[in-house]
Amino acid sequence: MSTTPPPLPPRPASAPPPPRGWWRRHWKWALPVVVLTCVALVAAFVAIVLFAVRGSMTRSDVYADALARARAHRELVEVIGTPIEPGLMPMGSIRTSSDNGGEGRADLVIGIEGPRGEGRLVASADRRLGAWTWESLLYVPGDNDPAHIITIAEADTPVEHHALPVP
C-alpha cells in the first residue's frame, strides 16, 4: 500500500527586498557635494579670519601713519612714483593693553607699490601711556639692496592719528 504523501503547502511568495535608503540611491553625487561643501566652509572660515586680521591692522594708527608718511616722503615718491598703494595683506603684529595707561608694540611689514617700483615699509612702534612713537619706519626696496633703504621716520617720532577714509 503505497500512499502518496500529502501535497506540500504552497511556498509563500518571497518578500520584496527592503527599499534602498536615500544615501544608497544617491551617494555617487551626494558624497562629492558633501566634501566640496566642507572644503568651501573651511576656506570661507580662513578667509573671514584673514580679512578680520587685515582689517584690524589697516585700521590702526601705526598702519595709517606709516602709509601717510610714505606718501608724503619726497625721496620715496621720487623713487617709486605716485600714487603709492599698499599691498593686500600687511604682515606682523600689533599688541595693545590698558596696563600702565595704555602700552603696546607694533611690528609691521607693509608691501607698497608705485608706478616706478615696489618695496616694503618696515615699521616698529612702541606705545607708552596711550601714545605711539616710532622706533623705526624704513622703506626697503623690492631687491633688498641695503644701499637704497630710505628712513621715513626717525626714532621717538610720535605716531600721528589719521582719520580713515570713508569706504
XYZ file of N, CA, C and O in Angstrom:
668
model
N 0.759 -1.119 0.000
C 0.000 0.000 0.000
C 0.853 1.258 0.000
O 1.501 1.511 0.979
N 0.684 1.762 -0.934
C 1.513 2.932 -1.054
C 0.616 4.156 -1.026
O -0.384 4.218 -1.744
N 0.976 4.986 -0.190
C 0.207 6.215 -0.106
C 1.103 7.375 -0.528
O 2.287 7.408 -0.224
N 0.543 8.180 -1.162
C 1.309 9.358 -1.577
C 1.220 10.382 -0.449
O 0.173 10.542 0.174
N 2.304 10.969 -0.248
C 2.286 11.974 0.825
C 1.389 13.139 0.439
O 1.187 13.417 -0.734
N 0.892 13.771 1.395
C 0.024 14.893 1.089
C 0.828 15.995 0.390
O 2.031 16.125 0.584
N 0.205 16.748 -0.429
C 0.942 17.802 -1.124
C 1.481 18.834 -0.119
O 0.917 19.074 0.927
N 2.617 19.365 -0.496
C 3.232 20.397 0.352
C 2.422 21.677 0.247
O 1.851 21.995 -0.804
N 2.402 22.417 1.328
C 1.674 23.675 1.244
C 2.375 24.599 0.243
O 3.579 24.508 0.049
N 1.643 25.465 -0.379
C 2.281 26.341 -1.361
C 3.354 27.202 -0.675
O 3.223 27.603 0.471
N 4.396 27.395 -1.400
C 5.528 28.178 -0.889
C 5.102 29.645 -0.801
O 4.544 30.183 -1.760
N 5.363 30.257 0.343
C 4.957 31.657 0.427
C 5.794 32.493 -0.552
O 6.960 32.216 -0.773
N 5.185 33.469 -1.099
C 5.890 34.349 -2.042
C 7.010 35.056 -1.288
O 6.849 35.473 -0.145
N 8.153 35.144 -1.941
C 9.281 35.786 -1.258
C 8.978 37.285 -1.091
O 8.414 37.922 -1.979
N 9.381 37.790 0.056
C 9.120 39.195 0.350
C 10.007 40.051 -0.542
O 11.152 39.703 -0.817
N 9.480 41.159 -1.029
C 10.320 42.020 -1.863
C 11.471 42.550 -1.015
O 11.344 42.711 0.194
N 12.625 42.815 -1.645
C 13.745 43.336 -0.865
C 13.357 44.689 -0.249
O 12.557 45.420 -0.828
N 13.905 44.983 0.905
C 13.549 46.259 1.525
C 13.990 47.406 0.612
O 14.994 47.303 -0.089
N 13.238 48.467 0.591
C 13.608 49.574 -0.292
C 14.960 50.168 0.145
O 15.272 50.241 1.324
N 15.760 50.563 -0.849
C 17.068 51.148 -0.546
C 16.860 52.557 0.004
O 15.966 53.284 -0.430
N 17.706 52.926 0.949
C 17.607 54.245 1.553
C 18.098 55.334 0.605
O 18.697 55.065 -0.456
N 17.859 56.566 1.010
C 18.233 57.711 0.186
C 19.731 57.711 -0.094
O 20.164 57.916 -1.212
N 20.559 57.486 0.936
C 22.004 57.536 0.760
C 22.486 56.473 -0.214
O 23.332 56.742 -1.058
N 21.929 55.272 -0.137
C 22.360 54.196 -1.039
C 21.973 54.499 -2.482
O 22.642 54.073 -3.412
N 20.900 55.235 -2.682
C 20.487 55.563 -4.044
C 21.270 56.731 -4.625
O 21.462 56.802 -5.834
N 21.724 57.696 -3.763
C 22.283 58.949 -4.262
C 23.730 59.218 -3.845
O 24.213 60.332 -4.040
N 24.444 58.258 -3.308
C 25.763 58.524 -2.752
C 26.757 58.987 -3.801
O 27.692 59.727 -3.502
N 26.590 58.604 -5.040
C 27.582 58.945 -6.068
C 27.653 60.443 -6.342
O 28.703 60.942 -6.718
N 26.567 61.147 -6.176
C 26.639 62.601 -6.343
C 26.615 63.316 -5.002
O 27.123 64.419 -4.870
N 26.041 62.687 -3.970
C 25.940 63.356 -2.674
C 27.292 63.428 -1.965
O 27.585 64.434 -1.312
N 28.125 62.417 -2.094
C 29.418 62.422 -1.418
C 30.310 63.567 -1.907
O 30.848 64.315 -1.085
N 30.481 63.777 -3.221
C 31.283 64.937 -3.644
C 30.690 66.273 -3.198
O 31.431 67.191 -2.859
N 29.371 66.375 -3.168
C 28.742 67.620 -2.725
C 29.055 67.869 -1.248
O 29.384 68.996 -0.852
N 28.999 66.846 -0.433
C 29.301 66.987 0.993
C 30.765 67.384 1.182
O 31.082 68.288 1.965
N 31.679 66.732 0.461
C 33.108 67.041 0.587
C 33.386 68.468 0.132
O 34.087 69.224 0.808
N 32.840 68.866 -1.020
C 33.059 70.227 -1.518
C 32.463 71.273 -0.586
O 33.042 72.351 -0.402
N 31.327 70.976 0.004
C 30.723 71.900 0.955
C 31.628 72.083 2.173
O 31.825 73.214 2.637
N 32.186 70.999 2.668
C 33.094 71.095 3.819
C 34.340 71.901 3.461
O 34.777 72.751 4.239
N 34.912 71.660 2.289
C 36.089 72.412 1.846
C 35.743 73.892 1.711
O 36.506 74.769 2.130
N 34.587 74.207 1.142
C 34.175 75.600 0.970
C 33.969 76.276 2.329
O 34.339 77.445 2.506
N 33.403 75.572 3.298
C 33.209 76.148 4.624
C 34.538 76.438 5.312
O 34.706 77.490 5.940
N 35.494 75.531 5.187
C 36.821 75.754 5.775
C 37.493 76.942 5.097
O 38.072 77.806 5.762
N 37.420 77.018 3.767
C 38.023 78.140 3.038
C 37.365 79.462 3.427
O 38.047 80.482 3.601
N 36.059 79.468 3.587
C 35.358 80.685 3.990
C 35.775 81.109 5.396
O 35.984 82.300 5.654
N 35.927 80.160 6.294
C 36.361 80.474 7.657
C 37.759 81.093 7.651
O 38.009 82.104 8.319
N 38.678 80.500 6.886
C 40.041 81.027 6.801
C 40.016 82.434 6.211
O 40.708 83.340 6.701
N 39.227 82.656 5.165
C 39.138 83.988 4.550
C 38.581 85.017 5.532
O 39.084 86.141 5.608
N 37.576 84.646 6.284
C 36.997 85.561 7.274
C 38.031 85.934 8.327
O 38.168 87.106 8.696
N 38.791 84.949 8.805
C 39.816 85.225 9.813
C 40.900 86.138 9.234
O 41.307 87.117 9.867
N 41.365 85.841 8.009
C 42.407 86.670 7.391
C 41.937 88.105 7.180
O 42.675 89.055 7.458
N 40.734 88.291 6.688
C 40.245 89.646 6.459
C 39.946 90.372 7.770
O 40.060 91.593 7.839
N 39.597 89.651 8.815
C 39.418 90.289 10.123
C 40.762 90.779 10.661
O 40.868 91.897 11.175
N 41.793 89.951 10.517
C 43.133 90.354 10.948
C 43.617 91.528 10.111
O 44.158 92.505 10.634
N 43.419 91.458 8.797
C 43.829 92.546 7.907
C 43.103 93.834 8.288
O 43.700 94.901 8.358
N 41.813 93.730 8.549
C 41.034 94.907 8.914
C 41.506 95.537 10.209
O 41.589 96.759 10.319
N 41.857 94.709 11.191
C 42.328 95.273 12.453
C 43.675 95.960 12.274
O 43.949 96.975 12.925
N 44.525 95.434 11.412
C 45.823 96.085 11.169
C 45.662 97.376 10.383
O 46.282 98.385 10.708
N 44.836 97.351 9.345
C 44.720 98.536 8.495
C 43.960 99.669 9.179
O 44.046 100.811 8.739
N 43.232 99.391 10.252
C 42.539 100.446 11.000
C 43.399 101.026 12.115
O 42.955 101.913 12.824
N 44.623 100.529 12.270
C 45.470 101.015 13.369
C 46.134 102.335 13.001
O 46.366 102.644 11.830
N 46.452 103.115 14.022
C 47.153 104.377 13.813
C 48.542 104.154 13.223
O 49.017 104.944 12.411
N 49.207 103.085 13.621
C 50.558 102.808 13.127
C 50.526 102.579 11.617
O 51.330 103.148 10.876
N 49.606 101.768 11.146
C 49.485 101.485 9.709
C 49.139 102.762 8.945
O 49.777 103.083 7.927
N 48.140 103.492 9.422
C 47.702 104.703 8.720
C 48.809 105.749 8.675
O 49.030 106.383 7.635
N 49.537 105.925 9.770
C 50.611 106.917 9.792
C 51.779 106.471 8.914
O 52.396 107.299 8.235
N 52.078 105.176 8.898
C 53.166 104.684 8.041
C 52.860 104.983 6.577
O 53.723 105.475 5.835
N 51.637 104.711 6.140
C 51.276 104.992 4.740
C 51.250 106.494 4.458
O 51.725 106.935 3.403
N 50.727 107.276 5.382
C 50.667 108.725 5.174
C 52.078 109.302 5.078
O 52.358 110.143 4.207
N 52.978 108.860 5.936
C 54.358 109.348 5.888
C 55.057 108.898 4.603
O 55.829 109.663 4.016
N 54.797 107.662 4.170
C 55.415 107.178 2.928
C 54.916 107.990 1.732
O 55.713 108.369 0.859
N 53.625 108.263 1.682
C 53.067 109.026 0.559
C 53.560 110.474 0.552
O 53.615 111.110 -0.499
N 53.928 111.002 1.710
C 54.392 112.384 1.798
C 55.916 112.508 1.737
O 56.437 113.614 1.662
N 56.633 111.405 1.757
C 58.094 111.439 1.774
C 58.616 111.701 0.360
O 58.453 110.889 -0.539
N 59.255 112.843 0.191
C 59.685 113.300 -1.135
C 60.640 112.314 -1.809
O 60.484 111.986 -2.990
N 61.631 111.823 -1.086
C 62.617 110.912 -1.675
C 61.968 109.598 -2.118
O 62.276 109.071 -3.186
N 61.057 109.084 -1.314
C 60.372 107.839 -1.671
C 59.487 108.038 -2.895
O 59.449 107.187 -3.790
N 58.792 109.169 -2.962
C 57.946 109.459 -4.126
C 58.793 109.550 -5.391
O 58.386 109.080 -6.456
N 60.000 110.112 -5.298
C 60.890 110.179 -6.458
C 61.320 108.789 -6.910
O 61.487 108.549 -8.094
N 61.494 107.861 -5.966
C 61.964 106.517 -6.287
C 60.860 105.656 -6.897
O 61.058 105.033 -7.942
N 59.690 105.591 -6.261
C 58.655 104.661 -6.762
C 57.471 105.361 -7.403
O 56.593 104.693 -7.952
N 57.425 106.660 -7.367
C 56.341 107.387 -8.023
C 55.107 107.496 -7.152
O 55.054 107.023 -6.032
N 54.125 108.133 -7.746
C 52.865 108.334 -7.044
C 51.730 107.931 -7.970
O 51.851 108.113 -9.175
N 50.675 107.358 -7.558
C 50.254 107.113 -6.182
C 50.957 105.886 -5.594
O 51.274 104.938 -6.296
N 51.165 105.933 -4.297
C 51.722 104.797 -3.564
C 50.550 104.031 -2.974
O 49.759 104.573 -2.214
N 50.446 102.778 -3.360
C 49.334 101.927 -2.916
C 49.849 100.803 -2.031
O 50.895 100.214 -2.319
N 49.120 100.476 -0.969
C 49.540 99.366 -0.106
C 49.209 98.021 -0.741
O 48.309 97.909 -1.574
N 49.955 96.999 -0.319
C 49.673 95.639 -0.749
C 48.417 95.111 -0.079
O 47.820 95.767 0.779
N 48.025 93.915 -0.461
C 46.767 93.350 0.028
C 46.819 92.993 1.509
O 45.904 93.291 2.257
N 47.902 92.352 1.953
C 47.921 91.823 3.318
C 49.180 92.258 4.055
O 50.261 91.787 3.754
N 49.050 93.169 5.029
C 50.220 93.504 5.838
C 50.584 92.314 6.734
O 49.734 91.501 7.078
N 51.850 92.206 7.051
C 52.307 91.122 7.916
C 52.813 91.722 9.216
O 53.255 92.871 9.242
N 52.767 90.955 10.266
C 53.289 91.416 11.537
C 52.272 91.309 12.642
O 51.337 90.506 12.574
N 52.471 92.147 13.663
C 51.570 92.080 14.807
C 51.430 93.456 15.440
O 52.326 94.297 15.354
N 50.283 93.645 16.058
C 50.015 94.836 16.860
C 49.441 94.340 18.176
O 48.433 93.637 18.186
N 50.116 94.673 19.257
C 49.685 94.243 20.587
C 49.450 95.480 21.422
O 50.308 96.358 21.509
N 48.291 95.562 22.026
C 47.986 96.682 22.919
C 47.362 96.150 24.196
O 46.771 95.071 24.213
N 47.531 96.929 25.250
C 46.869 96.602 26.511
C 46.569 97.905 27.230
O 47.077 98.965 26.876
N 45.760 97.817 28.266
C 45.414 99.010 29.033
C 46.294 99.154 30.262
O 46.073 100.054 31.073
N 47.299 98.301 30.401
C 48.207 98.393 31.538
C 49.010 99.695 31.478
O 49.380 100.170 30.408
N 49.293 100.251 32.616
C 50.133 101.450 32.738
C 49.650 102.590 31.852
O 50.452 103.272 31.216
N 48.377 102.777 31.741
C 47.840 103.885 30.962
C 47.761 103.613 29.475
O 47.462 104.499 28.695
N 48.042 102.429 29.031
C 47.967 102.055 27.615
C 49.353 101.828 27.045
O 50.066 102.759 26.734
N 49.725 100.570 26.930
C 51.025 100.247 26.353
C 50.839 99.251 25.234
O 49.783 98.630 25.089
N 51.869 99.111 24.417
C 51.773 98.168 23.321
C 53.010 98.176 22.446
O 53.974 98.903 22.691
N 52.946 97.364 21.416
C 54.049 97.206 20.477
C 53.459 96.857 19.123
O 52.517 96.081 19.022
N 54.026 97.444 18.088
C 53.601 97.140 16.724
C 54.839 96.871 15.871
O 55.798 97.643 15.907
N 54.806 95.765 15.165
C 55.855 95.412 14.203
C 55.139 94.996 12.929
O 54.487 93.946 12.896
N 55.238 95.820 11.902
C 54.517 95.567 10.657
C 55.459 95.594 9.462
O 56.440 96.342 9.454
N 55.107 94.809 8.466
C 55.735 94.881 7.150
C 54.586 95.107 6.172
O 53.693 94.266 6.037
N 54.634 96.265 5.503
C 53.554 96.664 4.602
C 54.115 96.748 3.194
O 55.008 97.567 2.927
N 53.617 95.905 2.314
C 54.030 95.989 0.918
C 53.440 97.240 0.280
O 52.268 97.552 0.500
N 54.265 97.966 -0.481
C 53.772 99.152 -1.186
C 54.282 99.104 -2.612
O 55.304 98.471 -2.914
N 53.550 99.775 -3.496
C 53.993 99.855 -4.887
C 53.557 101.174 -5.483
O 52.562 101.764 -5.091
N 54.359 101.610 -6.418
C 54.073 102.814 -7.171
C 54.317 102.526 -8.641
O 54.716 101.409 -9.005
N 54.130 103.500 -9.510
C 54.306 103.268 -10.941
C 55.734 102.886 -11.327
O 55.937 102.188 -12.318
N 56.728 103.320 -10.544
C 58.120 103.056 -10.926
C 58.813 102.015 -10.058
O 60.011 101.769 -10.250
N 58.134 101.428 -9.106
C 58.795 100.427 -8.270
C 57.915 99.951 -7.143
O 56.789 100.400 -6.963
N 58.492 99.014 -6.401
C 57.768 98.457 -5.263
C 58.765 98.107 -4.166
O 59.970 98.045 -4.399
N 58.247 97.896 -2.988
C 59.075 97.550 -1.847
C 58.211 97.326 -0.635
O 57.017 97.018 -0.750
N 58.819 97.497 0.536
C 58.110 97.253 1.792
C 58.411 98.370 2.776
O 59.541 98.865 2.837
N 57.407 98.711 3.548
C 57.614 99.569 4.709
C 57.798 98.645 5.903
O 56.952 97.781 6.159
N 58.898 98.802 6.604
C 59.157 98.015 7.802
C 58.970 98.972 8.980
O 59.734 99.919 9.144
N 57.923 98.721 9.744
C 57.512 99.661 10.789
C 57.592 99.005 12.160
O 57.104 97.896 12.350
N 58.194 99.717 13.113
C 58.228 99.289 14.512
C 57.860 100.492 15.367
O 58.436 101.570 15.206
N 56.900 100.287 16.250
C 56.457 101.385 17.110
C 56.145 100.854 18.504
O 55.763 99.698 18.665
N 56.348 101.709 19.494
C 56.018 101.389 20.886
C 54.910 102.308 21.363
O 54.832 103.460 20.944
N 54.102 101.788 22.266
C 53.026 102.587 22.848
C 53.257 102.675 24.352
O 53.334 101.660 25.037
N 53.359 103.910 24.833
C 53.509 104.145 26.264
C 52.536 105.233 26.663
O 52.432 106.254 25.990
N 51.842 105.004 27.757
C 50.844 105.954 28.266
C 49.838 106.344 27.189
O 49.421 107.486 27.084
N 49.485 105.373 26.355
C 48.462 105.578 25.336
C 48.932 106.261 24.069
O 48.141 106.466 23.163
N 50.216 106.628 23.975
C 50.712 107.328 22.786
C 51.748 106.463 22.065
O 52.678 105.938 22.677
N 51.582 106.330 20.754
C 52.518 105.569 19.926
C 53.691 106.463 19.525
O 53.512 107.636 19.212
N 54.894 105.893 19.528
C 56.076 106.568 18.978
C 56.809 105.582 18.083
O 56.838 104.373 18.353
N 57.379 106.112 17.015
C 58.118 105.268 16.078
C 59.433 104.829 16.696
O 60.152 105.623 17.282
N 59.714 103.562 16.552
C 61.042 103.048 16.853
C 61.852 103.114 15.559
O 62.998 103.516 15.550
N 61.208 102.710 14.463
C 61.799 102.863 13.129
C 60.701 102.713 12.089
O 59.729 101.993 12.297
N 60.867 103.422 10.995
C 59.985 103.288 9.838
C 60.871 103.420 8.613
O 61.378 104.501 8.318
N 61.080 102.302 7.934
C 62.011 102.229 6.812
C 61.319 101.745 5.561
O 60.388 100.939 5.627
N 61.795 102.237 4.417
C 61.390 101.683 3.132
C 62.525 100.779 2.668
O 63.684 101.198 2.587
N 62.200 99.522 2.378
C 63.162 98.564 1.851
C 62.727 98.236 0.429
O 61.605 97.756 0.218
N 63.597 98.509 -0.575
C 63.191 98.248 -1.958
C 62.997 96.753 -2.214
O 63.473 95.913 -1.452
N 62.310 96.460 -3.312
C 61.993 95.075 -3.655
C 63.209 94.194 -3.848
O 63.162 92.996 -3.629
N 64.352 94.777 -4.251
C 65.563 93.972 -4.456
C 66.398 93.819 -3.187
O 67.472 93.227 -3.214
N 65.915 94.343 -2.055
C 66.579 94.257 -0.747
C 67.972 94.870 -0.735
O 68.809 94.488 0.082
N 68.255 95.803 -1.607
C 69.559 96.445 -1.664
C 69.701 97.392 -0.469
O 68.985 98.385 -0.373
N 70.631 97.099 0.462
C 70.752 97.947 1.649
C 71.178 99.376 1.329
O 70.938 100.290 2.118
N 71.760 99.598 0.175
C 72.184 100.950 -0.189
C 70.995 101.842 -0.519
O 71.111 103.066 -0.497
N 69.847 101.252 -0.826
C 68.672 102.028 -1.221
C 67.571 102.064 -0.160
O 66.440 102.428 -0.446
N 67.902 101.672 1.073
C 66.931 101.755 2.164
C 66.727 103.224 2.519
O 67.680 103.991 2.627
N 65.475 103.611 2.688
C 65.137 105.006 2.990
C 64.487 105.061 4.373
O 63.543 104.315 4.651
N 64.993 105.941 5.229
C 64.396 106.155 6.547
C 63.235 107.134 6.391
O 63.418 108.258 5.940
N 62.037 106.685 6.754
C 60.832 107.510 6.618
C 60.571 108.292 7.905
O 60.175 109.449 7.862
N 60.765 107.654 9.066
C 60.553 108.330 10.356
C 61.685 107.961 11.299
O 62.077 106.796 11.380
N 62.184 108.940 12.002
C 63.259 108.736 12.971
C 62.691 108.138 14.259
O 61.499 108.245 14.534
N 63.578 107.570 15.053
C 63.178 107.011 16.343
C 62.607 108.111 17.230
O 63.030 109.272 17.155
N 61.646 107.755 18.053
C 60.969 108.636 19.015
C 60.104 109.714 18.380
O 59.669 110.647 19.048
N 59.827 109.584 17.083
C 58.877 110.480 16.428
C 57.469 110.014 16.791
O 57.164 108.830 16.673
N 56.583 110.899 17.228
C 55.226 110.466 17.574
C 54.455 109.976 16.343
O 54.588 110.534 15.259
N 53.686 108.943 16.545
C 52.790 108.440 15.502
C 51.547 109.310 15.536
O 50.944 109.512 16.589
N 51.185 109.859 14.394
C 50.024 110.741 14.330
C 48.767 109.945 14.033
O 48.801 108.928 13.347
N 47.667 110.434 14.536
C 46.372 109.811 14.256
C 45.856 110.343 12.927
O 45.855 111.548 12.689
N 45.443 109.458 12.053
C 44.891 109.850 10.752
C 43.472 109.324 10.662
O 43.209 108.164 10.961
N 42.587 110.171 10.207
C 41.201 109.740 10.000
C 41.183 108.753 8.847
O 41.817 108.967 7.820
N 40.479 107.666 9.030
C 40.380 106.670 7.977
C 39.427 107.141 6.899
O 38.401 107.764 7.196
N 39.746 106.846 5.632
C 38.836 107.255 4.561
C 37.514 106.501 4.657
O 37.473 105.352 5.059
N 36.464 107.169 4.274
C 35.144 106.539 4.285
C 35.043 105.648 3.043
O 35.343 106.086 1.941
N 34.630 104.382 3.227
C 34.543 103.488 2.051
C 33.448 103.879 1.103
O 32.501 104.499 1.387
